Amino acid sequence: MQISTKTGYAVRALAELARQPAGEPVSITAICRRQNLPPKYIEQLFRKLKHRKLISSKHGARGGYILNRPASQLSLKDIMEAVEDDFSGYCCLGANSHIEYCQGSPCAFYDFWNDIRKHQEEYFSSLKLDQVINYQETENEANISG
Amino acid sequence: MQISTKTGYAVRALAELARQPAGEPVSITAICRRQNLPPKYIEQLFRKLKHRKLISSKHGARGGYILNRPASQLSLKDIMEAVEDDFSGYCCLGANSHIEYCQGSPCAFYDFWNDIRKHQEEYFSSLKLDQVINYQETENEANISG
DNA sequence: TAATAACATATAAAAATAGTAGGAATTGGC
DNA sequence: GCCAATTCCTACTATTTTTATATGTTATTA
């Protein structure tokens, strides 16, 4: 039960996009230089983010990526759903073991896991990308004043 | 971001202990027969649960395991911490990548991830084993009346 | 046309997950 | 005292997921 490196990377990379003046694309090279991330890996994550229409891209020299929405409207859930292949709580219906427990119909534990999934979805939906950026700014101010 | 099969198995197995009249140990064989679980795997999980003192065991014939606390005082967080090796949210300080971002000191994203971790811990602490059992009973009643 | 950068696919290395195998130690019942 | 049941312990294996890397193609701009 941990948020993956993928999500961590994606948040850091997207934060760089959010910082950029609107309309100006940022290249993966630039993002990864600033955030010290593996470019080819980020490329893959960005492809997923693009398929989910969270970002757009511009080809060629001076090209790069831009956010499709203001950071205040981009949730951690959106990012996780795009980048991890399955955001969702545990569900007894999922066949993640060779031993099928509830063979197709909701089992006795279904409601329990389902409520958890719903809670998690709501929680991660409530966390927005701009919050990270605000945290960063606070941090920086503290460093300057300190 | 998913609750693992380990946790799912553990919950099902522990629910069987919770059902048992107090003081009567249940063997892994019995648990796994009732819940259709892989015995050797459950054995390993139970060892971890025992180290965390969530359960006790009785050796030999007619032996087995018993819950150390009432199900109402055993949280999903307790179980996850025992069975998964790291319950905790993502933390930028964790070296889960060869690229170290914040090299030992809290980075700009620290507070963000830290608040998430705290929230998750509180939430999973609030979910108790007896809730699963209550869900089950409701389900069963529904089946009988339906 | 040369440099830049997205796009795409395949491969590889490492880690985590899920499960198995075999045996030693302990207890209860006959 | 013996046998069966059971926990306890260690090691191994197989599979899947994660975290990349490599290589090449296509599009864009200066």
Tab-separated table of C-alpha atoms (C1' of nucleotides) in Angstrom:
chain	number	residue	atom	x	y	z
A	1	MET	CA	0.000	0.000	0.000
A	2	GLN	CA	2.216	2.673	-1.256
A	3	ILE	CA	2.037	5.399	-3.802
A	4	SER	CA	4.390	4.351	-6.546
A	5	THR	CA	7.486	6.027	-7.865
A	6	LYS	CA	5.585	6.473	-11.114
A	7	THR	CA	3.078	8.738	-9.428
A	8	GLY	CA	5.839	10.549	-7.586
A	9	TYR	CA	7.706	11.180	-10.808
A	10	ALA	CA	4.548	12.252	-12.630
A	11	VAL	CA	3.698	14.775	-9.923
A	12	ARG	CA	7.177	16.260	-10.044
A	13	ALA	CA	7.167	16.437	-13.822
A	14	LEU	CA	3.668	17.913	-14.001
A	15	ALA	CA	4.585	20.464	-11.367
A	16	GLU	CA	7.214	21.726	-13.791
A	17	LEU	CA	4.534	22.156	-16.454
A	18	ALA	CA	2.321	23.961	-13.984
A	19	ARG	CA	5.081	26.431	-13.217
A	20	GLN	CA	5.514	27.389	-16.849
A	21	PRO	CA	3.734	30.500	-18.223
A	22	ALA	CA	0.568	29.296	-19.988
A	23	GLY	CA	0.962	28.246	-23.603
A	24	GLU	CA	4.714	27.680	-23.452
A	25	PRO	CA	5.572	24.019	-23.922
A	26	VAL	CA	8.301	22.408	-21.821
A	27	SER	CA	10.410	19.601	-23.213
A	28	ILE	CA	11.080	16.369	-21.396
A	29	THR	CA	14.753	17.205	-21.525
A	30	ALA	CA	14.146	20.427	-19.625
A	31	ILE	CA	11.813	18.829	-17.096
A	32	CYS	CA	14.222	16.028	-16.366
A	33	ARG	CA	17.196	18.316	-16.079
A	34	ARG	CA	15.353	20.466	-13.513
A	35	GLN	CA	13.862	17.581	-11.549
A	36	ASN	CA	16.621	15.035	-12.051
A	37	LEU	CA	14.403	12.373	-13.589
A	38	PRO	CA	15.077	9.583	-16.127
A	39	PRO	CA	13.940	11.098	-19.462
A	40	LYS	CA	12.978	7.918	-21.266
A	41	TYR	CA	10.859	6.785	-18.371
A	42	ILE	CA	9.118	10.138	-18.128
A	43	GLU	CA	8.460	9.928	-21.849
A	44	GLN	CA	6.438	6.774	-21.244
A	45	LEU	CA	4.515	8.305	-18.376
A	46	PHE	CA	3.751	11.373	-20.460
A	47	ARG	CA	2.348	9.230	-23.219
A	48	LYS	CA	-0.145	7.832	-20.718
A	49	LEU	CA	-0.958	11.277	-19.398
A	50	LYS	CA	-1.561	12.419	-22.946
A	51	HIS	CA	-3.892	9.536	-23.726
A	52	ARG	CA	-5.930	10.621	-20.721
A	53	LYS	CA	-5.863	14.141	-22.148
A	54	LEU	CA	-4.262	15.637	-19.082
A	55	ILE	CA	-1.530	17.176	-21.236
A	56	SER	CA	-0.965	18.155	-24.864
A	57	SER	CA	2.199	18.119	-26.867
A	58	LYS	CA	3.916	20.080	-29.586
A	59	HIS	CA	6.289	18.304	-31.928
A	60	GLY	CA	9.706	19.363	-33.125
A	61	ALA	CA	12.248	21.939	-32.053
A	62	ARG	CA	10.973	24.222	-29.259
A	63	GLY	CA	8.231	21.702	-28.758
A	64	GLY	CA	7.246	19.992	-25.544
A	65	TYR	CA	4.245	19.502	-23.305
A	66	ILE	CA	1.628	21.741	-21.719
A	67	LEU	CA	-1.059	21.141	-19.106
A	68	ASN	CA	-4.564	20.905	-20.484
A	69	ARG	CA	-6.155	22.237	-17.306
A	70	PRO	CA	-5.214	24.611	-14.527
A	71	ALA	CA	-3.306	22.815	-11.785
A	72	SER	CA	-6.202	23.514	-9.431
A	73	GLN	CA	-8.363	21.194	-11.513
A	74	LEU	CA	-5.915	18.345	-11.895
A	75	SER	CA	-6.243	15.823	-9.083
A	76	LEU	CA	-3.845	13.243	-7.769
A	77	LYS	CA	-6.463	10.667	-8.666
A	78	ASP	CA	-6.384	11.781	-12.313
A	79	ILE	CA	-2.623	11.387	-12.321
A	80	MET	CA	-2.621	8.027	-10.584
A	81	GLU	CA	-5.307	6.642	-12.857
A	82	ALA	CA	-3.296	7.667	-15.893
A	83	VAL	CA	0.094	6.531	-14.777
A	84	GLU	CA	-0.493	3.465	-12.663
A	85	ASP	CA	-2.425	0.919	-14.595
A	86	ASP	CA	-5.045	0.330	-11.957
A	87	PHE	CA	-6.097	2.859	-9.432
A	88	SER	CA	-8.706	1.190	-7.316
A	89	GLY	CA	-8.805	-0.304	-3.909
A	90	TYR	CA	-8.531	-3.995	-3.379
A	91	CYS	CA	-11.570	-5.806	-4.581
A	92	CYS	CA	-12.350	-9.392	-3.884
A	93	LEU	CA	-13.780	-9.630	-7.367
A	94	GLY	CA	-10.423	-8.923	-8.941
A	95	ALA	CA	-8.713	-12.106	-9.964
A	96	ASN	CA	-5.336	-11.228	-8.531
A	97	SER	CA	-4.797	-14.760	-7.315
A	98	HIS	CA	-5.247	-18.140	-8.886
A	99	ILE	CA	-7.707	-18.897	-6.147
A	100	GLU	CA	-10.979	-17.291	-7.113
A	101	TYR	CA	-12.925	-16.490	-4.035
A	102	CYS	CA	-16.221	-15.102	-5.107
A	103	GLN	CA	-16.373	-16.425	-8.645
A	104	GLY	CA	-18.099	-13.576	-10.401
A	105	SER	CA	-20.702	-12.577	-7.837
A	106	PRO	CA	-20.113	-10.174	-4.932
A	107	CYS	CA	-18.786	-12.082	-1.940
A	108	ALA	CA	-19.285	-11.411	1.733
A	109	PHE	CA	-16.416	-8.926	1.863
A	110	TYR	CA	-17.481	-6.968	-1.157
A	111	ASP	CA	-19.114	-4.019	0.579
A	112	PHE	CA	-16.185	-3.580	2.907
A	113	TRP	CA	-13.619	-3.277	0.116
A	114	ASN	CA	-15.960	-1.320	-2.028
A	115	ASP	CA	-16.476	1.359	0.606
A	116	ILE	CA	-12.724	1.647	0.954
A	117	ARG	CA	-12.291	2.077	-2.763
A	118	LYS	CA	-14.907	4.807	-2.832
A	119	HIS	CA	-13.301	6.618	0.065
A	120	GLN	CA	-9.883	6.489	-1.552
A	121	GLU	CA	-11.189	7.759	-4.843
A	122	GLU	CA	-12.848	10.718	-3.160
A	123	TYR	CA	-9.794	11.501	-1.129
A	124	PHE	CA	-7.339	11.439	-4.007
A	125	SER	CA	-9.783	13.433	-6.118
A	126	SER	CA	-9.702	16.145	-3.485
A	127	LEU	CA	-5.931	16.567	-3.732
A	128	LYS	CA	-4.993	18.929	-6.529
A	129	LEU	CA	-1.717	19.633	-8.276
A	130	ASP	CA	-1.702	23.282	-7.223
A	131	GLN	CA	-1.480	22.170	-3.601
A	132	VAL	CA	1.950	20.697	-4.263
A	133	ILE	CA	3.042	23.921	-5.848
A	134	ASN	CA	1.761	25.932	-2.925
A	135	TYR	CA	3.627	23.667	-0.537
A	136	GLN	CA	6.769	24.247	-2.554
A	137	GLU	CA	6.404	27.997	-2.460
A	138	THR	CA	5.917	27.995	1.286
A	139	GLU	CA	8.992	25.840	1.641
A	140	ASN	CA	11.031	28.194	-0.503
A	141	GLU	CA	9.934	31.279	1.408
A	142	ALA	CA	10.907	29.568	4.615
A	143	ASN	CA	14.331	28.835	3.211
A	144	ILE	CA	14.835	32.404	2.070
A	145	SER	CA	13.720	33.939	5.348
A	146	GLY	CA	15.581	31.391	7.420
B	1	MET	CA	-2.081	2.043	-5.359
B	2	GLN	CA	-3.871	-1.067	-4.449
B	3	ILE	CA	-4.440	-3.087	-1.361
B	4	SER	CA	-2.489	-6.282	-1.886
B	5	THR	CA	-3.702	-9.829	-2.025
B	6	LYS	CA	-1.706	-10.379	1.156
B	7	THR	CA	-3.932	-7.987	3.048
B	8	GLY	CA	-7.024	-9.457	1.453
B	9	TYR	CA	-6.000	-12.951	2.478
B	10	ALA	CA	-5.108	-11.832	5.982
B	11	VAL	CA	-8.473	-10.177	6.480
B	12	ARG	CA	-10.329	-13.278	5.335
B	13	ALA	CA	-8.228	-15.537	7.531
B	14	LEU	CA	-8.520	-13.297	10.581
B	15	ALA	CA	-12.256	-13.037	10.066
B	16	GLU	CA	-12.377	-16.795	10.576
B	17	LEU	CA	-10.570	-16.406	13.907
B	18	ALA	CA	-12.957	-13.644	14.908
B	19	ARG	CA	-15.914	-15.903	14.265
B	20	GLN	CA	-14.615	-18.583	16.579
B	21	PRO	CA	-15.849	-18.783	20.205
B	22	ALA	CA	-13.202	-17.070	22.371
B	23	GLY	CA	-10.329	-19.256	23.501
B	24	GLU	CA	-10.785	-21.942	20.869
B	25	PRO	CA	-7.837	-22.034	18.480
B	26	VAL	CA	-8.410	-22.530	14.772
B	27	SER	CA	-5.842	-24.318	12.628
B	28	ILE	CA	-4.546	-23.002	9.346
B	29	THR	CA	-5.917	-26.110	7.700
B	30	ALA	CA	-9.424	-25.291	8.892
B	31	ILE	CA	-9.164	-21.624	7.945
B	32	CYS	CA	-7.928	-22.402	4.473
B	33	ARG	CA	-10.538	-25.044	3.889
B	34	ARG	CA	-13.308	-22.617	4.837
B	35	GLN	CA	-11.911	-19.650	2.948
B	36	ASN	CA	-10.234	-21.485	0.093
B	37	LEU	CA	-6.766	-20.048	0.695
B	38	PRO	CA	-3.240	-21.406	0.063
B	39	PRO	CA	-2.177	-22.849	3.448
B	40	LYS	CA	1.572	-22.428	3.160
B	41	TYR	CA	1.188	-18.826	2.152
B	42	ILE	CA	-1.196	-18.119	5.028
B	43	GLU	CA	1.302	-19.754	7.358
B	44	GLN	CA	3.820	-17.090	6.414
B	45	LEU	CA	1.350	-14.273	6.867
B	46	PHE	CA	0.350	-15.633	10.272
B	47	ARG	CA	3.953	-15.677	11.387
B	48	LYS	CA	4.123	-11.957	10.685
B	49	LEU	CA	0.834	-11.336	12.450
B	50	LYS	CA	2.162	-13.226	15.426
B	51	HIS	CA	5.372	-11.208	15.565
B	52	ARG	CA	3.201	-8.116	15.754
B	53	LYS	CA	1.273	-9.825	18.556
B	54	LEU	CA	-2.048	-9.601	16.774
B	55	ILE	CA	-2.576	-13.336	17.240
B	56	SER	CA	-1.325	-16.141	19.498
B	57	SER	CA	-0.775	-19.762	18.688
B	58	LYS	CA	-1.074	-23.113	20.312
B	59	HIS	CA	1.244	-25.910	19.215
B	60	GLY	CA	0.431	-29.509	18.444
B	61	ALA	CA	-2.716	-31.474	17.828
B	62	ARG	CA	-5.896	-29.445	18.351
B	63	GLY	CA	-3.670	-26.388	18.185
B	64	GLY	CA	-4.127	-23.326	16.048
B	65	TYR	CA	-4.418	-19.586	16.313
B	66	ILE	CA	-6.524	-17.131	18.288
B	67	LEU	CA	-7.017	-13.377	18.107
B	68	ASN	CA	-5.247	-11.414	20.809
B	69	ARG	CA	-7.805	-8.622	20.807
B	70	PRO	CA	-11.487	-8.268	20.109
B	71	ALA	CA	-12.128	-7.725	16.413
B	72	SER	CA	-13.436	-4.264	17.238
B	73	GLN	CA	-9.934	-3.276	18.319
B	74	LEU	CA	-8.010	-4.729	15.401
B	75	SER	CA	-7.635	-2.232	12.577
B	76	LEU	CA	-6.933	-2.721	8.910
B	77	LYS	CA	-3.835	-0.621	9.450
B	78	ASP	CA	-2.564	-3.090	12.057
B	79	ILE	CA	-3.054	-5.907	9.594
B	80	MET	CA	-1.478	-4.107	6.675
B	81	GLU	CA	1.524	-3.055	8.706
B	82	ALA	CA	2.088	-6.625	9.779
B	83	VAL	CA	1.587	-8.330	6.482
B	84	GLU	CA	2.852	-5.901	3.880
B	85	ASP	CA	6.372	-4.920	4.623
B	86	ASP	CA	5.834	-1.209	4.361
B	87	PHE	CA	2.614	0.500	5.099
B	88	SER	CA	3.229	4.151	4.509
B	89	GLY	CA	2.402	6.582	1.828
B	90	TYR	CA	4.861	7.588	-0.803
B	91	CYS	CA	7.672	9.651	0.592
B	92	CYS	CA	10.177	11.525	-1.461
B	93	LEU	CA	12.775	10.679	1.136
B	94	GLY	CA	12.454	6.996	0.437
B	95	ALA	CA	15.151	5.806	-1.912
B	96	ASN	CA	12.813	3.809	-4.111
B	97	SER	CA	14.661	4.924	-7.197
B	98	HIS	CA	18.305	5.102	-8.121
B	99	ILE	CA	17.837	8.804	-8.571
B	100	GLU	CA	17.856	10.421	-5.157
B	101	TYR	CA	15.834	13.554	-5.241
B	102	CYS	CA	16.150	15.197	-1.903
B	103	GLN	CA	19.308	13.576	-0.635
B	104	GLY	CA	18.519	13.237	3.030
B	105	SER	CA	16.758	16.513	3.738
B	106	PRO	CA	13.039	17.144	3.234
B	107	CYS	CA	12.429	18.310	-0.326
B	108	ALA	CA	9.827	20.678	-1.637
B	109	PHE	CA	7.200	17.949	-1.928
B	110	TYR	CA	7.736	16.552	1.524
B	111	ASP	CA	4.759	18.140	3.287
B	112	PHE	CA	2.400	17.114	0.529
B	113	TRP	CA	3.294	13.433	0.710
B	114	ASN	CA	3.555	13.512	4.445
B	115	ASP	CA	0.017	14.823	4.884
B	116	ILE	CA	-1.208	12.047	2.625
B	117	ARG	CA	0.586	9.433	4.666
B	118	LYS	CA	-0.932	10.770	7.860
B	119	HIS	CA	-4.397	10.787	6.393
B	120	GLN	CA	-4.060	7.231	5.145
B	121	GLU	CA	-2.817	6.001	8.492
B	122	GLU	CA	-5.743	7.564	10.288
B	123	TYR	CA	-8.224	6.211	7.806
B	124	PHE	CA	-6.991	2.634	7.886
B	125	SER	CA	-6.761	2.806	11.657
B	126	SER	CA	-10.445	3.653	11.753
B	127	LEU	CA	-11.434	0.499	9.877
B	128	LYS	CA	-11.843	-2.435	12.247
B	129	LEU	CA	-12.076	-6.152	11.671
B	130	ASP	CA	-15.527	-6.389	13.211
B	131	GLN	CA	-16.836	-4.172	10.428
B	132	VAL	CA	-16.038	-6.870	7.896
B	133	ILE	CA	-17.859	-9.375	9.996
B	134	ASN	CA	-20.872	-7.127	10.337
B	135	TYR	CA	-20.916	-6.644	6.593
B	136	GLN	CA	-20.843	-10.393	6.194
B	137	GLU	CA	-23.752	-10.928	8.545
B	138	THR	CA	-25.846	-8.320	6.771
B	139	GLU	CA	-25.049	-10.003	3.483
B	140	ASN	CA	-26.079	-13.369	4.843
B	141	GLU	CA	-29.362	-12.082	6.227
B	142	ALA	CA	-30.107	-10.531	2.867
B	143	ASN	CA	-29.481	-13.856	1.201
B	144	ILE	CA	-31.716	-15.719	3.611
B	145	SER	CA	-34.593	-13.254	3.379
B	146	GLY	CA	-34.203	-12.817	-0.386
C	1	DT	C1'	18.817	20.776	-43.981
C	2	DA	C1'	20.345	20.192	-39.422
C	3	DA	C1'	18.922	20.165	-34.791
C	4	DT	C1'	15.309	19.311	-31.629
C	5	DA	C1'	11.784	16.886	-29.713
C	6	DA	C1'	7.637	13.967	-29.607
C	7	DC	C1'	6.175	9.224	-30.752
C	8	DA	C1'	6.615	4.181	-30.704
C	9	DT	C1'	8.177	-0.399	-29.664
C	10	DA	C1'	11.142	-3.713	-27.853
C	11	DT	C1'	14.126	-5.274	-24.413
C	12	DA	C1'	16.371	-5.707	-19.863
C	13	DA	C1'	17.284	-5.512	-15.042
C	14	DA	C1'	15.638	-5.387	-10.539
C	15	DA	C1'	12.305	-5.802	-7.052
C	16	DA	C1'	8.078	-7.322	-5.155
C	17	DT	C1'	4.509	-10.693	-4.980
C	18	DA	C1'	2.597	-15.117	-4.653
C	19	DG	C1'	3.232	-19.633	-3.819
C	20	DT	C1'	5.786	-24.296	-2.843
C	21	DA	C1'	8.757	-27.785	-0.460
C	22	DG	C1'	10.613	-30.088	3.286
C	23	DG	C1'	11.637	-30.758	7.686
C	24	DA	C1'	12.092	-29.739	12.977
C	25	DA	C1'	9.705	-28.982	17.260
C	26	DT	C1'	5.510	-29.352	20.111
C	27	DT	C1'	1.230	-31.138	21.865
C	28	DG	C1'	-2.966	-34.210	22.586
C	29	DG	C1'	-5.158	-38.540	22.415
C	30	DC	C1'	-4.952	-43.485	22.215
D	1	DG	C1'	5.329	-44.238	24.282
D	2	DC	C1'	3.689	-43.616	19.753
D	3	DC	C1'	1.112	-41.381	16.181
D	4	DA	C1'	-1.229	-37.749	14.153
D	5	DA	C1'	-1.954	-32.969	13.987
D	6	DT	C1'	-0.112	-28.739	14.101
D	7	DT	C1'	2.950	-24.723	14.605
D	8	DC	C1'	7.439	-23.091	13.353
D	9	DC	C1'	11.308	-22.119	10.292
D	10	DT	C1'	14.177	-21.726	6.192
D	11	DA	C1'	14.894	-21.917	1.680
D	12	DC	C1'	13.553	-22.012	-2.925
D	13	DT	C1'	10.870	-20.941	-7.255
D	14	DA	C1'	7.922	-18.819	-10.389
D	15	DT	C1'	5.416	-14.962	-11.909
D	16	DT	C1'	4.383	-10.293	-12.300
D	17	DT	C1'	5.246	-5.525	-11.791
D	18	DT	C1'	8.207	-1.822	-11.679
D	19	DT	C1'	11.773	0.815	-13.357
D	20	DA	C1'	14.119	1.678	-16.457
D	21	DT	C1'	17.224	1.667	-21.307
D	22	DA	C1'	17.919	1.307	-26.322
D	23	DT	C1'	16.875	2.297	-30.894
D	24	DG	C1'	14.624	4.119	-34.385
D	25	DT	C1'	10.745	7.063	-36.745
D	26	DT	C1'	8.166	11.237	-37.470
D	27	DA	C1'	7.216	16.084	-37.070
D	28	DT	C1'	8.702	20.990	-36.479
D	29	DT	C1'	11.476	24.991	-36.369
D	30	DA	C1'	15.373	27.942	-37.200
